[in-house]
């Protein structure tokens, strides 16, 4: 290939991918840089135009002043991610195993029905849970309590019960995907392994531990990492159930994203909120680096 | 013989377990379905059943004749169509380019795109707001379209690049041997092969716009400008108890297209979600 043609090809490449990259630069990259700039200022609703640069004060407040609430939100988010992931993996594994029991004829029907929570628009489901199940007047839970002669409750009003409710809804939303991934992974295991294990007299526990889990681990790993990310970044469940603007239920349970949102759009502490955003972004970057995200080998 | 009965019993228990599980899983949806078909007055009675006592289509009639909801529907369609069109128009060529050509900066850009993909858009929402406001794009449909296409651009690029990577180069080279020009190779050979990926990407963008409520409620004021998602959100936030049956009916109507799309291309869903994201 001649030099001239090569240069032409390179220029062509830039030209063709230009619009997409320009869009990303304008809507994704530049706002992040601008967020970083805001995080160094005292911009708030009182200082919309006449803000001043105050250096790293916002970061200091987030990381070293415990009362500010960021550290407790971060702690709650870590706890939230851990609890959700553990329960999700255990339940998905059990259900996927049960779905793979031989001679279960209606397997396909069950699978289809269990996919519904994933297929529904997420925000619609969450709002249906909020009004249909947890609502204190006509929610199903309180109707059940009444039928059982128990005291009705405001389910989303305290931290612990809000955390539990959010976890239930999040599991409901996330389990179908995980079940499908596990199901696919289980089906990919060579049946002959089990046959020889059975011949050797291995118990169910031994088979699970030495054959099933090691075999599915590499297959489900990418999906698990994605799910850890989406759980850690969860906003919709917590926001829509308990933190809706003008309709807060009284719970203080925040994930870091709802915390950042509240500081930006409810208390209008733009500088501080931007500092939180940048800290979260750095955490995510560290996390991605740790798990070597996304097809580096295909670059 | 005995072993056989035990096996049968086990299967029966398993089937009952799954039937109960499916029912419990679907309760929120079934309840909404039931409420959407029942009159307002039967709601607060304590003897509840999943089959509505007084069957009525009034709630659905209100959804389809209510002026607001039809306006929101129109807005959603407009935004979704524009976003899908622009997204594909910019990211198909870019994805092809990143998959096939080598040029300085390619690896660097790809690496950064991966990292950007993990950035939750909501964190820079205030910055975006402040940037769009002076140019008059806040409270303007064009502003939302730009934000949506930008937000989905990274995903679209990665997702389709991942798919282009799986199309063997030999096919293209064979076509070139036969004298096809670059443009012909792309339009006649590559694009037909990449169709599934283009469709999945378009559907993901469509569903994203269809379901997005937080930008739509923050950037738009005035209910006439709302999308379906934003409107539904507003519907449940205000005048709650009165509109719960209408809200339930609207939820069902809004979910139906998404459900249909989902179950039509369920097979591609997992690969569509993971191919561009993480590889093990």
Short mmCIF file of N, CA, C and O in Angstrom, two decimals, chain B residues 90-209:
data_model
loop_
_atom_site.label_atom_id
_atom_site.label_comp_id
_atom_site.label_asym_id
_atom_site.label_seq_id
_atom_site.Cartn_x
_atom_site.Cartn_y
_atom_site.Cartn_z
N UNK B 90 -24.77 7.33 13.54
CA UNK B 90 -23.39 7.65 13.91
C UNK B 90 -22.60 6.44 14.35
O UNK B 90 -21.39 6.37 14.13
N UNK B 91 -23.26 5.44 14.97
CA UNK B 91 -22.43 4.39 15.55
C UNK B 91 -22.17 3.20 14.63
O UNK B 91 -21.17 2.53 14.82
N UNK B 92 -23.02 2.96 13.63
CA UNK B 92 -22.72 1.84 12.73
C UNK B 92 -21.40 2.08 11.99
O UNK B 92 -20.50 1.22 12.03
N UNK B 93 -21.23 3.25 11.33
CA UNK B 93 -19.95 3.45 10.65
C UNK B 93 -18.76 3.43 11.61
O UNK B 93 -17.73 2.83 11.31
N UNK B 94 -18.94 4.05 12.78
CA UNK B 94 -17.83 4.10 13.73
C UNK B 94 -17.47 2.71 14.20
O UNK B 94 -16.29 2.34 14.29
N UNK B 95 -18.49 1.89 14.50
CA UNK B 95 -18.23 0.54 14.99
C UNK B 95 -17.50 -0.28 13.94
O UNK B 95 -16.54 -0.99 14.24
N UNK B 96 -17.92 -0.13 12.68
CA UNK B 96 -17.27 -0.87 11.59
C UNK B 96 -15.81 -0.46 11.48
O UNK B 96 -14.90 -1.28 11.34
N UNK B 97 -15.61 0.83 11.57
CA UNK B 97 -14.27 1.39 11.46
C UNK B 97 -13.36 0.86 12.57
O UNK B 97 -12.25 0.43 12.33
N UNK B 98 -13.89 0.86 13.80
CA UNK B 98 -13.09 0.41 14.93
C UNK B 98 -12.84 -1.09 14.87
O UNK B 98 -11.89 -1.60 15.43
N UNK B 99 -13.73 -1.81 14.19
CA UNK B 99 -13.55 -3.25 14.09
C UNK B 99 -12.55 -3.62 13.00
O UNK B 99 -11.77 -4.54 13.16
N UNK B 100 -12.57 -2.86 11.88
CA UNK B 100 -11.82 -3.30 10.71
C UNK B 100 -10.54 -2.52 10.44
O UNK B 100 -9.57 -3.07 9.93
N UNK B 101 -10.56 -1.24 10.68
CA UNK B 101 -9.40 -0.43 10.32
C UNK B 101 -8.44 -0.33 11.49
O UNK B 101 -8.85 -0.48 12.65
N UNK B 102 -7.19 -0.05 11.19
CA UNK B 102 -6.29 0.29 12.28
C UNK B 102 -5.82 1.71 12.04
O UNK B 102 -5.49 2.08 10.92
N UNK B 103 -5.85 2.50 13.07
CA UNK B 103 -5.41 3.89 12.93
C UNK B 103 -4.88 4.36 14.28
O UNK B 103 -5.23 3.79 15.32
N UNK B 104 -4.03 5.36 14.27
CA UNK B 104 -3.43 5.81 15.53
C UNK B 104 -4.53 6.24 16.51
O UNK B 104 -5.48 6.91 16.12
N UNK B 105 -4.42 5.82 17.75
CA UNK B 105 -5.35 6.23 18.78
C UNK B 105 -6.50 5.26 18.97
O UNK B 105 -7.30 5.40 19.90
N UNK B 106 -6.60 4.24 18.12
CA UNK B 106 -7.74 3.33 18.17
C UNK B 106 -7.81 2.59 19.51
O UNK B 106 -8.85 2.59 20.17
N UNK B 107 -6.69 1.98 19.90
CA UNK B 107 -6.70 1.21 21.15
C UNK B 107 -6.99 2.10 22.35
O UNK B 107 -7.75 1.73 23.24
N UNK B 108 -6.39 3.27 22.33
CA UNK B 108 -6.58 4.21 23.44
C UNK B 108 -8.05 4.58 23.58
O UNK B 108 -8.63 4.53 24.67
N UNK B 109 -8.68 4.91 22.45
CA UNK B 109 -10.09 5.30 22.49
C UNK B 109 -10.95 4.14 23.00
O UNK B 109 -11.80 4.31 23.87
N UNK B 110 -10.67 2.94 22.49
CA UNK B 110 -11.47 1.78 22.91
C UNK B 110 -11.34 1.55 24.41
O UNK B 110 -12.31 1.28 25.10
N UNK B 111 -10.12 1.66 24.91
CA UNK B 111 -9.91 1.44 26.34
C UNK B 111 -10.70 2.46 27.15
O UNK B 111 -11.32 2.13 28.15
N UNK B 112 -10.68 3.70 26.71
CA UNK B 112 -11.42 4.73 27.45
C UNK B 112 -12.92 4.54 27.35
O UNK B 112 -13.65 4.81 28.31
N UNK B 113 -13.37 4.04 26.20
CA UNK B 113 -14.81 3.80 26.05
C UNK B 113 -15.29 2.76 27.06
O UNK B 113 -16.37 2.88 27.63
N UNK B 114 -14.46 1.74 27.30
CA UNK B 114 -14.82 0.72 28.29
C UNK B 114 -15.01 1.37 29.65
O UNK B 114 -16.00 1.12 30.35
N UNK B 115 -14.06 2.20 30.00
CA UNK B 115 -14.15 2.85 31.32
C UNK B 115 -15.36 3.77 31.39
O UNK B 115 -16.07 3.81 32.40
N UNK B 116 -15.61 4.50 30.31
CA UNK B 116 -16.75 5.41 30.31
C UNK B 116 -18.06 4.66 30.43
O UNK B 116 -19.03 5.16 31.00
N UNK B 117 -18.07 3.44 29.91
CA UNK B 117 -19.29 2.65 29.96
C UNK B 117 -19.72 2.37 31.40
O UNK B 117 -20.89 2.14 31.68
N UNK B 118 -18.75 2.40 32.32
CA UNK B 118 -19.10 2.12 33.72
C UNK B 118 -19.49 3.39 34.47
O UNK B 118 -19.81 3.35 35.65
N UNK B 119 -19.48 4.50 33.77
CA UNK B 119 -19.85 5.75 34.45
C UNK B 119 -21.36 5.93 34.41
O UNK B 119 -21.96 6.00 33.34
N UNK B 120 -22.00 5.99 35.60
CA UNK B 120 -23.45 6.17 35.61
C UNK B 120 -23.82 7.58 35.15
O UNK B 120 -23.37 8.56 35.73
N UNK B 121 -24.61 7.66 34.09
CA UNK B 121 -24.94 8.94 33.48
C UNK B 121 -25.53 9.92 34.49
O UNK B 121 -25.34 11.14 34.38
N UNK B 122 -26.21 9.40 35.48
CA UNK B 122 -26.91 10.26 36.43
C UNK B 122 -25.94 11.14 37.22
O UNK B 122 -26.29 12.22 37.67
N UNK B 123 -24.68 10.70 37.32
CA UNK B 123 -23.71 11.46 38.11
C UNK B 123 -23.34 12.78 37.45
O UNK B 123 -22.96 13.73 38.13
N UNK B 124 -23.41 12.82 36.12
CA UNK B 124 -23.04 14.08 35.48
C UNK B 124 -24.27 14.83 35.00
O UNK B 124 -24.17 15.76 34.21
N UNK B 125 -25.44 14.41 35.49
CA UNK B 125 -26.67 15.02 35.00
C UNK B 125 -26.71 16.52 35.29
O UNK B 125 -27.14 17.30 34.44
N UNK B 126 -26.25 16.91 36.46
CA UNK B 126 -26.28 18.34 36.76
C UNK B 126 -25.39 19.12 35.81
O UNK B 126 -25.78 20.18 35.31
N UNK B 127 -24.19 18.57 35.56
CA UNK B 127 -23.28 19.25 34.64
C UNK B 127 -23.90 19.39 33.26
O UNK B 127 -23.83 20.45 32.63
N UNK B 128 -24.55 18.30 32.79
CA UNK B 128 -25.21 18.35 31.49
C UNK B 128 -26.29 19.43 31.49
O UNK B 128 -26.40 20.23 30.56
N UNK B 129 -27.04 19.47 32.57
CA UNK B 129 -28.10 20.47 32.69
C UNK B 129 -27.52 21.88 32.57
O UNK B 129 -28.01 22.71 31.82
N UNK B 130 -26.45 22.11 33.28
CA UNK B 130 -25.86 23.44 33.29
C UNK B 130 -25.23 23.81 31.96
O UNK B 130 -25.16 24.99 31.59
N UNK B 131 -24.78 22.78 31.24
CA UNK B 131 -24.20 23.04 29.92
C UNK B 131 -25.28 23.30 28.88
O UNK B 131 -25.10 24.13 27.98
N UNK B 132 -26.40 22.60 29.01
CA UNK B 132 -27.44 22.74 27.99
C UNK B 132 -28.32 23.97 28.22
O UNK B 132 -28.92 24.49 27.28
N UNK B 133 -28.37 24.43 29.46
CA UNK B 133 -29.28 25.53 29.76
C UNK B 133 -28.98 26.83 29.01
O UNK B 133 -29.89 27.39 28.40
N UNK B 134 -27.71 27.27 29.01
CA UNK B 134 -27.43 28.54 28.32
C UNK B 134 -27.73 28.49 26.82
O UNK B 134 -28.04 29.52 26.23
N UNK B 135 -27.64 27.30 26.21
CA UNK B 135 -27.92 27.22 24.78
C UNK B 135 -29.38 26.92 24.49
O UNK B 135 -29.75 26.62 23.35
N UNK B 136 -30.20 26.96 25.52
CA UNK B 136 -31.64 26.83 25.32
C UNK B 136 -32.12 25.43 25.03
O UNK B 136 -33.19 25.23 24.48
N UNK B 137 -31.32 24.42 25.40
CA UNK B 137 -31.72 23.05 25.10
C UNK B 137 -32.40 22.36 26.27
O UNK B 137 -32.85 21.23 26.15
N UNK B 138 -32.43 23.07 27.44
CA UNK B 138 -33.22 22.51 28.53
C UNK B 138 -34.68 22.82 28.24
O UNK B 138 -35.01 23.90 27.73
N UNK B 139 -35.55 21.86 28.55
CA UNK B 139 -36.96 22.02 28.25
C UNK B 139 -37.22 22.09 26.75
O UNK B 139 -38.14 22.75 26.29
N UNK B 140 -36.37 21.40 26.02
CA UNK B 140 -36.49 21.35 24.57
C UNK B 140 -36.27 19.90 24.17
O UNK B 140 -35.35 19.26 24.68
N UNK B 141 -37.10 19.39 23.25
CA UNK B 141 -36.97 17.97 22.89
C UNK B 141 -35.59 17.64 22.34
O UNK B 141 -35.03 16.60 22.64
N UNK B 142 -35.05 18.57 21.56
CA UNK B 142 -33.74 18.34 20.96
C UNK B 142 -32.69 18.05 22.03
O UNK B 142 -31.83 17.19 21.86
N UNK B 143 -32.81 18.78 23.16
CA UNK B 143 -31.87 18.56 24.26
C UNK B 143 -31.91 17.12 24.73
O UNK B 143 -30.87 16.47 24.89
N UNK B 144 -33.13 16.60 24.95
CA UNK B 144 -33.26 15.21 25.40
C UNK B 144 -32.72 14.24 24.37
O UNK B 144 -32.03 13.27 24.72
N UNK B 145 -33.00 14.52 23.09
CA UNK B 145 -32.51 13.62 22.05
C UNK B 145 -30.98 13.56 22.07
O UNK B 145 -30.38 12.49 22.03
N UNK B 146 -30.36 14.74 22.20
CA UNK B 146 -28.89 14.77 22.24
C UNK B 146 -28.37 13.99 23.45
O UNK B 146 -27.45 13.19 23.35
N UNK B 147 -29.01 14.22 24.61
CA UNK B 147 -28.57 13.53 25.81
C UNK B 147 -28.73 12.01 25.66
O UNK B 147 -27.82 11.24 25.98
N UNK B 148 -29.85 11.58 25.14
CA UNK B 148 -30.09 10.14 24.99
C UNK B 148 -29.11 9.51 24.00
O UNK B 148 -28.55 8.45 24.27
N UNK B 149 -28.92 10.15 22.84
CA UNK B 149 -28.00 9.55 21.87
C UNK B 149 -26.59 9.50 22.45
O UNK B 149 -25.89 8.50 22.27
N UNK B 150 -26.20 10.58 23.13
CA UNK B 150 -24.86 10.59 23.73
C UNK B 150 -24.71 9.49 24.76
O UNK B 150 -23.71 8.78 24.79
N UNK B 151 -25.74 9.33 25.60
CA UNK B 151 -25.66 8.32 26.66
C UNK B 151 -25.57 6.92 26.08
O UNK B 151 -24.86 6.07 26.59
N UNK B 152 -26.29 6.67 24.98
CA UNK B 152 -26.30 5.32 24.41
C UNK B 152 -25.18 5.12 23.39
O UNK B 152 -25.00 4.01 22.89
N UNK B 153 -24.44 6.18 23.06
CA UNK B 153 -23.45 6.07 21.98
C UNK B 153 -22.34 5.08 22.33
O UNK B 153 -21.92 4.30 21.48
N UNK B 154 -21.90 5.10 23.59
CA UNK B 154 -20.81 4.21 23.97
C UNK B 154 -21.27 2.76 23.84
O UNK B 154 -20.59 1.91 23.26
N UNK B 155 -22.46 2.50 24.38
CA UNK B 155 -23.01 1.14 24.30
C UNK B 155 -23.15 0.70 22.85
O UNK B 155 -22.73 -0.41 22.48
N UNK B 156 -23.75 1.55 22.01
CA UNK B 156 -24.00 1.17 20.62
C UNK B 156 -22.70 0.85 19.91
O UNK B 156 -22.59 -0.16 19.19
N UNK B 157 -21.72 1.71 20.09
CA UNK B 157 -20.43 1.52 19.43
C UNK B 157 -19.81 0.19 19.84
O UNK B 157 -19.44 -0.63 18.99
N UNK B 158 -19.74 -0.07 21.14
CA UNK B 158 -19.13 -1.30 21.63
C UNK B 158 -19.89 -2.52 21.18
O UNK B 158 -19.33 -3.51 20.76
N UNK B 159 -21.20 -2.44 21.31
CA UNK B 159 -22.01 -3.60 21.01
C UNK B 159 -21.85 -4.01 19.55
O UNK B 159 -21.65 -5.19 19.25
N UNK B 160 -21.89 -3.04 18.65
CA UNK B 160 -21.81 -3.40 17.25
C UNK B 160 -20.39 -3.72 16.82
O UNK B 160 -20.18 -4.58 15.96
N UNK B 161 -19.42 -3.06 17.46
CA UNK B 161 -18.04 -3.42 17.16
C UNK B 161 -17.81 -4.88 17.52
O UNK B 161 -17.19 -5.62 16.76
N UNK B 162 -18.32 -5.29 18.68
CA UNK B 162 -18.19 -6.68 19.10
C UNK B 162 -18.76 -7.64 18.06
O UNK B 162 -18.19 -8.69 17.78
N UNK B 163 -19.87 -7.23 17.45
CA UNK B 163 -20.48 -8.11 16.46
C UNK B 163 -19.70 -8.11 15.15
O UNK B 163 -19.47 -9.17 14.56
N UNK B 164 -19.28 -6.94 14.70
CA UNK B 164 -18.48 -6.86 13.47
C UNK B 164 -17.23 -7.73 13.59
O UNK B 164 -16.80 -8.33 12.62
N UNK B 165 -16.66 -7.77 14.83
CA UNK B 165 -15.45 -8.57 15.04
C UNK B 165 -15.68 -10.04 14.71
O UNK B 165 -14.75 -10.75 14.36
N UNK B 166 -16.95 -10.49 14.88
CA UNK B 166 -17.21 -11.92 14.67
C UNK B 166 -17.45 -12.26 13.20
O UNK B 166 -17.51 -13.42 12.85
N UNK B 167 -17.60 -11.24 12.35
CA UNK B 167 -17.79 -11.52 10.92
C UNK B 167 -16.42 -11.74 10.28
O UNK B 167 -15.57 -10.85 10.34
N UNK B 168 -16.18 -12.91 9.71
CA UNK B 168 -14.84 -13.21 9.19
C UNK B 168 -14.42 -12.26 8.08
O UNK B 168 -15.24 -11.87 7.23
N UNK B 169 -13.14 -11.90 8.12
CA UNK B 169 -12.60 -10.98 7.11
C UNK B 169 -12.60 -11.59 5.72
O UNK B 169 -12.72 -10.89 4.72
N UNK B 170 -12.46 -12.93 5.68
CA UNK B 170 -12.35 -13.63 4.39
C UNK B 170 -13.49 -13.27 3.45
O UNK B 170 -13.28 -13.10 2.24
N UNK B 171 -14.69 -13.18 4.03
CA UNK B 171 -15.86 -12.89 3.20
C UNK B 171 -15.66 -11.57 2.46
O UNK B 171 -15.92 -11.46 1.27
N UNK B 172 -15.16 -10.56 3.22
CA UNK B 172 -14.96 -9.25 2.60
C UNK B 172 -13.87 -9.31 1.54
O UNK B 172 -14.00 -8.72 0.47
N UNK B 173 -12.78 -10.06 1.88
CA UNK B 173 -11.68 -10.13 0.93
C UNK B 173 -12.10 -10.82 -0.36
O UNK B 173 -11.72 -10.40 -1.45
N UNK B 174 -12.92 -11.86 -0.20
CA UNK B 174 -13.41 -12.57 -1.39
C UNK B 174 -14.20 -11.63 -2.28
O UNK B 174 -14.05 -11.64 -3.51
N UNK B 175 -15.02 -10.78 -1.64
CA UNK B 175 -15.82 -9.83 -2.41
C UNK B 175 -14.93 -8.83 -3.12
O UNK B 175 -15.17 -8.45 -4.27
N UNK B 176 -13.84 -8.41 -2.42
CA UNK B 176 -12.91 -7.44 -3.04
C UNK B 176 -12.21 -8.05 -4.24
O UNK B 176 -11.99 -7.39 -5.25
N UNK B 177 -11.86 -9.35 -4.10
CA UNK B 177 -11.24 -10.06 -5.20
C UNK B 177 -12.12 -10.01 -6.44
O UNK B 177 -11.66 -9.88 -7.56
N UNK B 178 -13.43 -10.12 -6.17
CA UNK B 178 -14.37 -10.10 -7.29
C UNK B 178 -14.62 -8.70 -7.82
O UNK B 178 -15.51 -8.49 -8.64
N UNK B 179 -13.87 -7.74 -7.27
CA UNK B 179 -13.93 -6.39 -7.81
C UNK B 179 -14.92 -5.46 -7.16
O UNK B 179 -15.26 -4.42 -7.71
N UNK B 180 -15.40 -5.80 -5.95
CA UNK B 180 -16.32 -4.91 -5.26
C UNK B 180 -15.55 -3.74 -4.65
O UNK B 180 -14.43 -3.91 -4.18
N UNK B 181 -16.16 -2.56 -4.66
CA UNK B 181 -15.52 -1.42 -4.02
C UNK B 181 -15.79 -1.47 -2.52
O UNK B 181 -16.61 -2.25 -2.06
N UNK B 182 -15.06 -0.62 -1.78
CA UNK B 182 -15.23 -0.60 -0.32
C UNK B 182 -16.68 -0.40 0.06
O UNK B 182 -17.23 -1.07 0.94
N UNK B 183 -17.32 0.56 -0.61
CA UNK B 183 -18.71 0.87 -0.28
C UNK B 183 -19.61 -0.32 -0.55
O UNK B 183 -20.49 -0.65 0.25
N UNK B 184 -19.35 -0.98 -1.67
CA UNK B 184 -20.17 -2.14 -2.01
C UNK B 184 -19.99 -3.26 -0.99
O UNK B 184 -20.95 -3.94 -0.62
N UNK B 185 -18.74 -3.46 -0.55
CA UNK B 185 -18.49 -4.50 0.45
C UNK B 185 -19.33 -4.24 1.69
O UNK B 185 -19.98 -5.13 2.23
N UNK B 186 -19.34 -2.97 2.11
CA UNK B 186 -20.08 -2.64 3.33
C UNK B 186 -21.58 -2.79 3.13
O UNK B 186 -22.26 -3.45 3.92
N UNK B 187 -22.09 -2.21 2.04
CA UNK B 187 -23.55 -2.20 1.89
C UNK B 187 -24.11 -3.55 1.46
O UNK B 187 -25.19 -3.93 1.87
N UNK B 188 -23.36 -4.30 0.65
CA UNK B 188 -23.91 -5.55 0.11
C UNK B 188 -23.55 -6.76 0.95
O UNK B 188 -24.27 -7.74 0.97
N UNK B 189 -22.36 -6.74 1.58
CA UNK B 189 -21.89 -7.95 2.29
C UNK B 189 -22.02 -7.79 3.81
O UNK B 189 -22.66 -8.60 4.49
N UNK B 190 -21.41 -6.73 4.33
CA UNK B 190 -21.29 -6.63 5.79
C UNK B 190 -22.63 -6.29 6.44
O UNK B 190 -23.05 -6.94 7.41
N UNK B 191 -23.31 -5.29 5.92
CA UNK B 191 -24.55 -4.86 6.58
C UNK B 191 -25.60 -5.96 6.67
O UNK B 191 -26.19 -6.15 7.73
N UNK B 192 -25.85 -6.71 5.58
CA UNK B 192 -26.82 -7.80 5.73
C UNK B 192 -26.41 -8.80 6.81
O UNK B 192 -27.26 -9.30 7.55
N UNK B 193 -25.10 -9.06 6.93
CA UNK B 193 -24.65 -10.01 7.95
C UNK B 193 -24.80 -9.44 9.35
O UNK B 193 -25.04 -10.15 10.31
N UNK B 194 -24.67 -8.11 9.46
CA UNK B 194 -24.69 -7.48 10.79
C UNK B 194 -26.10 -7.13 11.24
O UNK B 194 -26.29 -6.57 12.31
N UNK B 195 -27.07 -7.47 10.43
CA UNK B 195 -28.44 -7.10 10.74
C UNK B 195 -28.89 -7.44 12.16
O UNK B 195 -29.46 -6.58 12.83
N UNK B 196 -28.66 -8.67 12.64
CA UNK B 196 -29.15 -9.01 13.99
C UNK B 196 -28.61 -8.04 15.04
O UNK B 196 -29.36 -7.59 15.91
N UNK B 197 -27.31 -7.73 14.92
CA UNK B 197 -26.71 -6.84 15.90
C UNK B 197 -27.29 -5.44 15.81
O UNK B 197 -27.55 -4.77 16.82
N UNK B 198 -27.52 -4.98 14.57
CA UNK B 198 -28.11 -3.65 14.40
C UNK B 198 -29.50 -3.61 15.02
O UNK B 198 -29.87 -2.66 15.73
N UNK B 199 -30.26 -4.68 14.80
CA UNK B 199 -31.62 -4.72 15.35
C UNK B 199 -31.59 -4.72 16.87
O UNK B 199 -32.31 -3.96 17.52
N UNK B 200 -30.74 -5.57 17.44
CA UNK B 200 -30.68 -5.63 18.91
C UNK B 200 -30.27 -4.27 19.47
O UNK B 200 -30.87 -3.77 20.42
N UNK B 201 -29.26 -3.66 18.85
CA UNK B 201 -28.81 -2.36 19.33
C UNK B 201 -29.94 -1.34 19.25
O UNK B 201 -30.19 -0.59 20.20
N UNK B 202 -30.62 -1.33 18.11
CA UNK B 202 -31.73 -0.38 17.95
C UNK B 202 -32.79 -0.62 19.02
O UNK B 202 -33.31 0.34 19.63
N UNK B 203 -33.09 -1.88 19.30
CA UNK B 203 -34.11 -2.18 20.30
C UNK B 203 -33.67 -1.75 21.70
O UNK B 203 -34.46 -1.24 22.49
N UNK B 204 -32.39 -1.96 22.00
CA UNK B 204 -31.90 -1.55 23.32
C UNK B 204 -32.02 -0.04 23.48
O UNK B 204 -32.40 0.46 24.54
N UNK B 205 -31.65 0.71 22.43
CA UNK B 205 -31.76 2.16 22.49
C UNK B 205 -33.23 2.55 22.64
O UNK B 205 -33.59 3.39 23.48
N UNK B 206 -34.09 1.89 21.87
CA UNK B 206 -35.52 2.18 21.92
C UNK B 206 -36.06 1.95 23.33
O UNK B 206 -36.76 2.81 23.89
N UNK B 207 -35.72 0.80 23.91
CA UNK B 207 -36.23 0.48 25.25
C UNK B 207 -35.67 1.47 26.27
O UNK B 207 -36.38 1.89 27.19
N UNK B 208 -34.40 1.86 26.09
CA UNK B 208 -33.83 2.84 27.01
C UNK B 208 -34.64 4.14 27.00
O UNK B 208 -35.02 4.65 28.05
N UNK B 209 -34.91 4.65 25.82
CA UNK B 209 -35.66 5.91 25.72
C UNK B 209 -37.08 5.72 26.27
O UNK B 209 -37.61 6.57 26.99
#
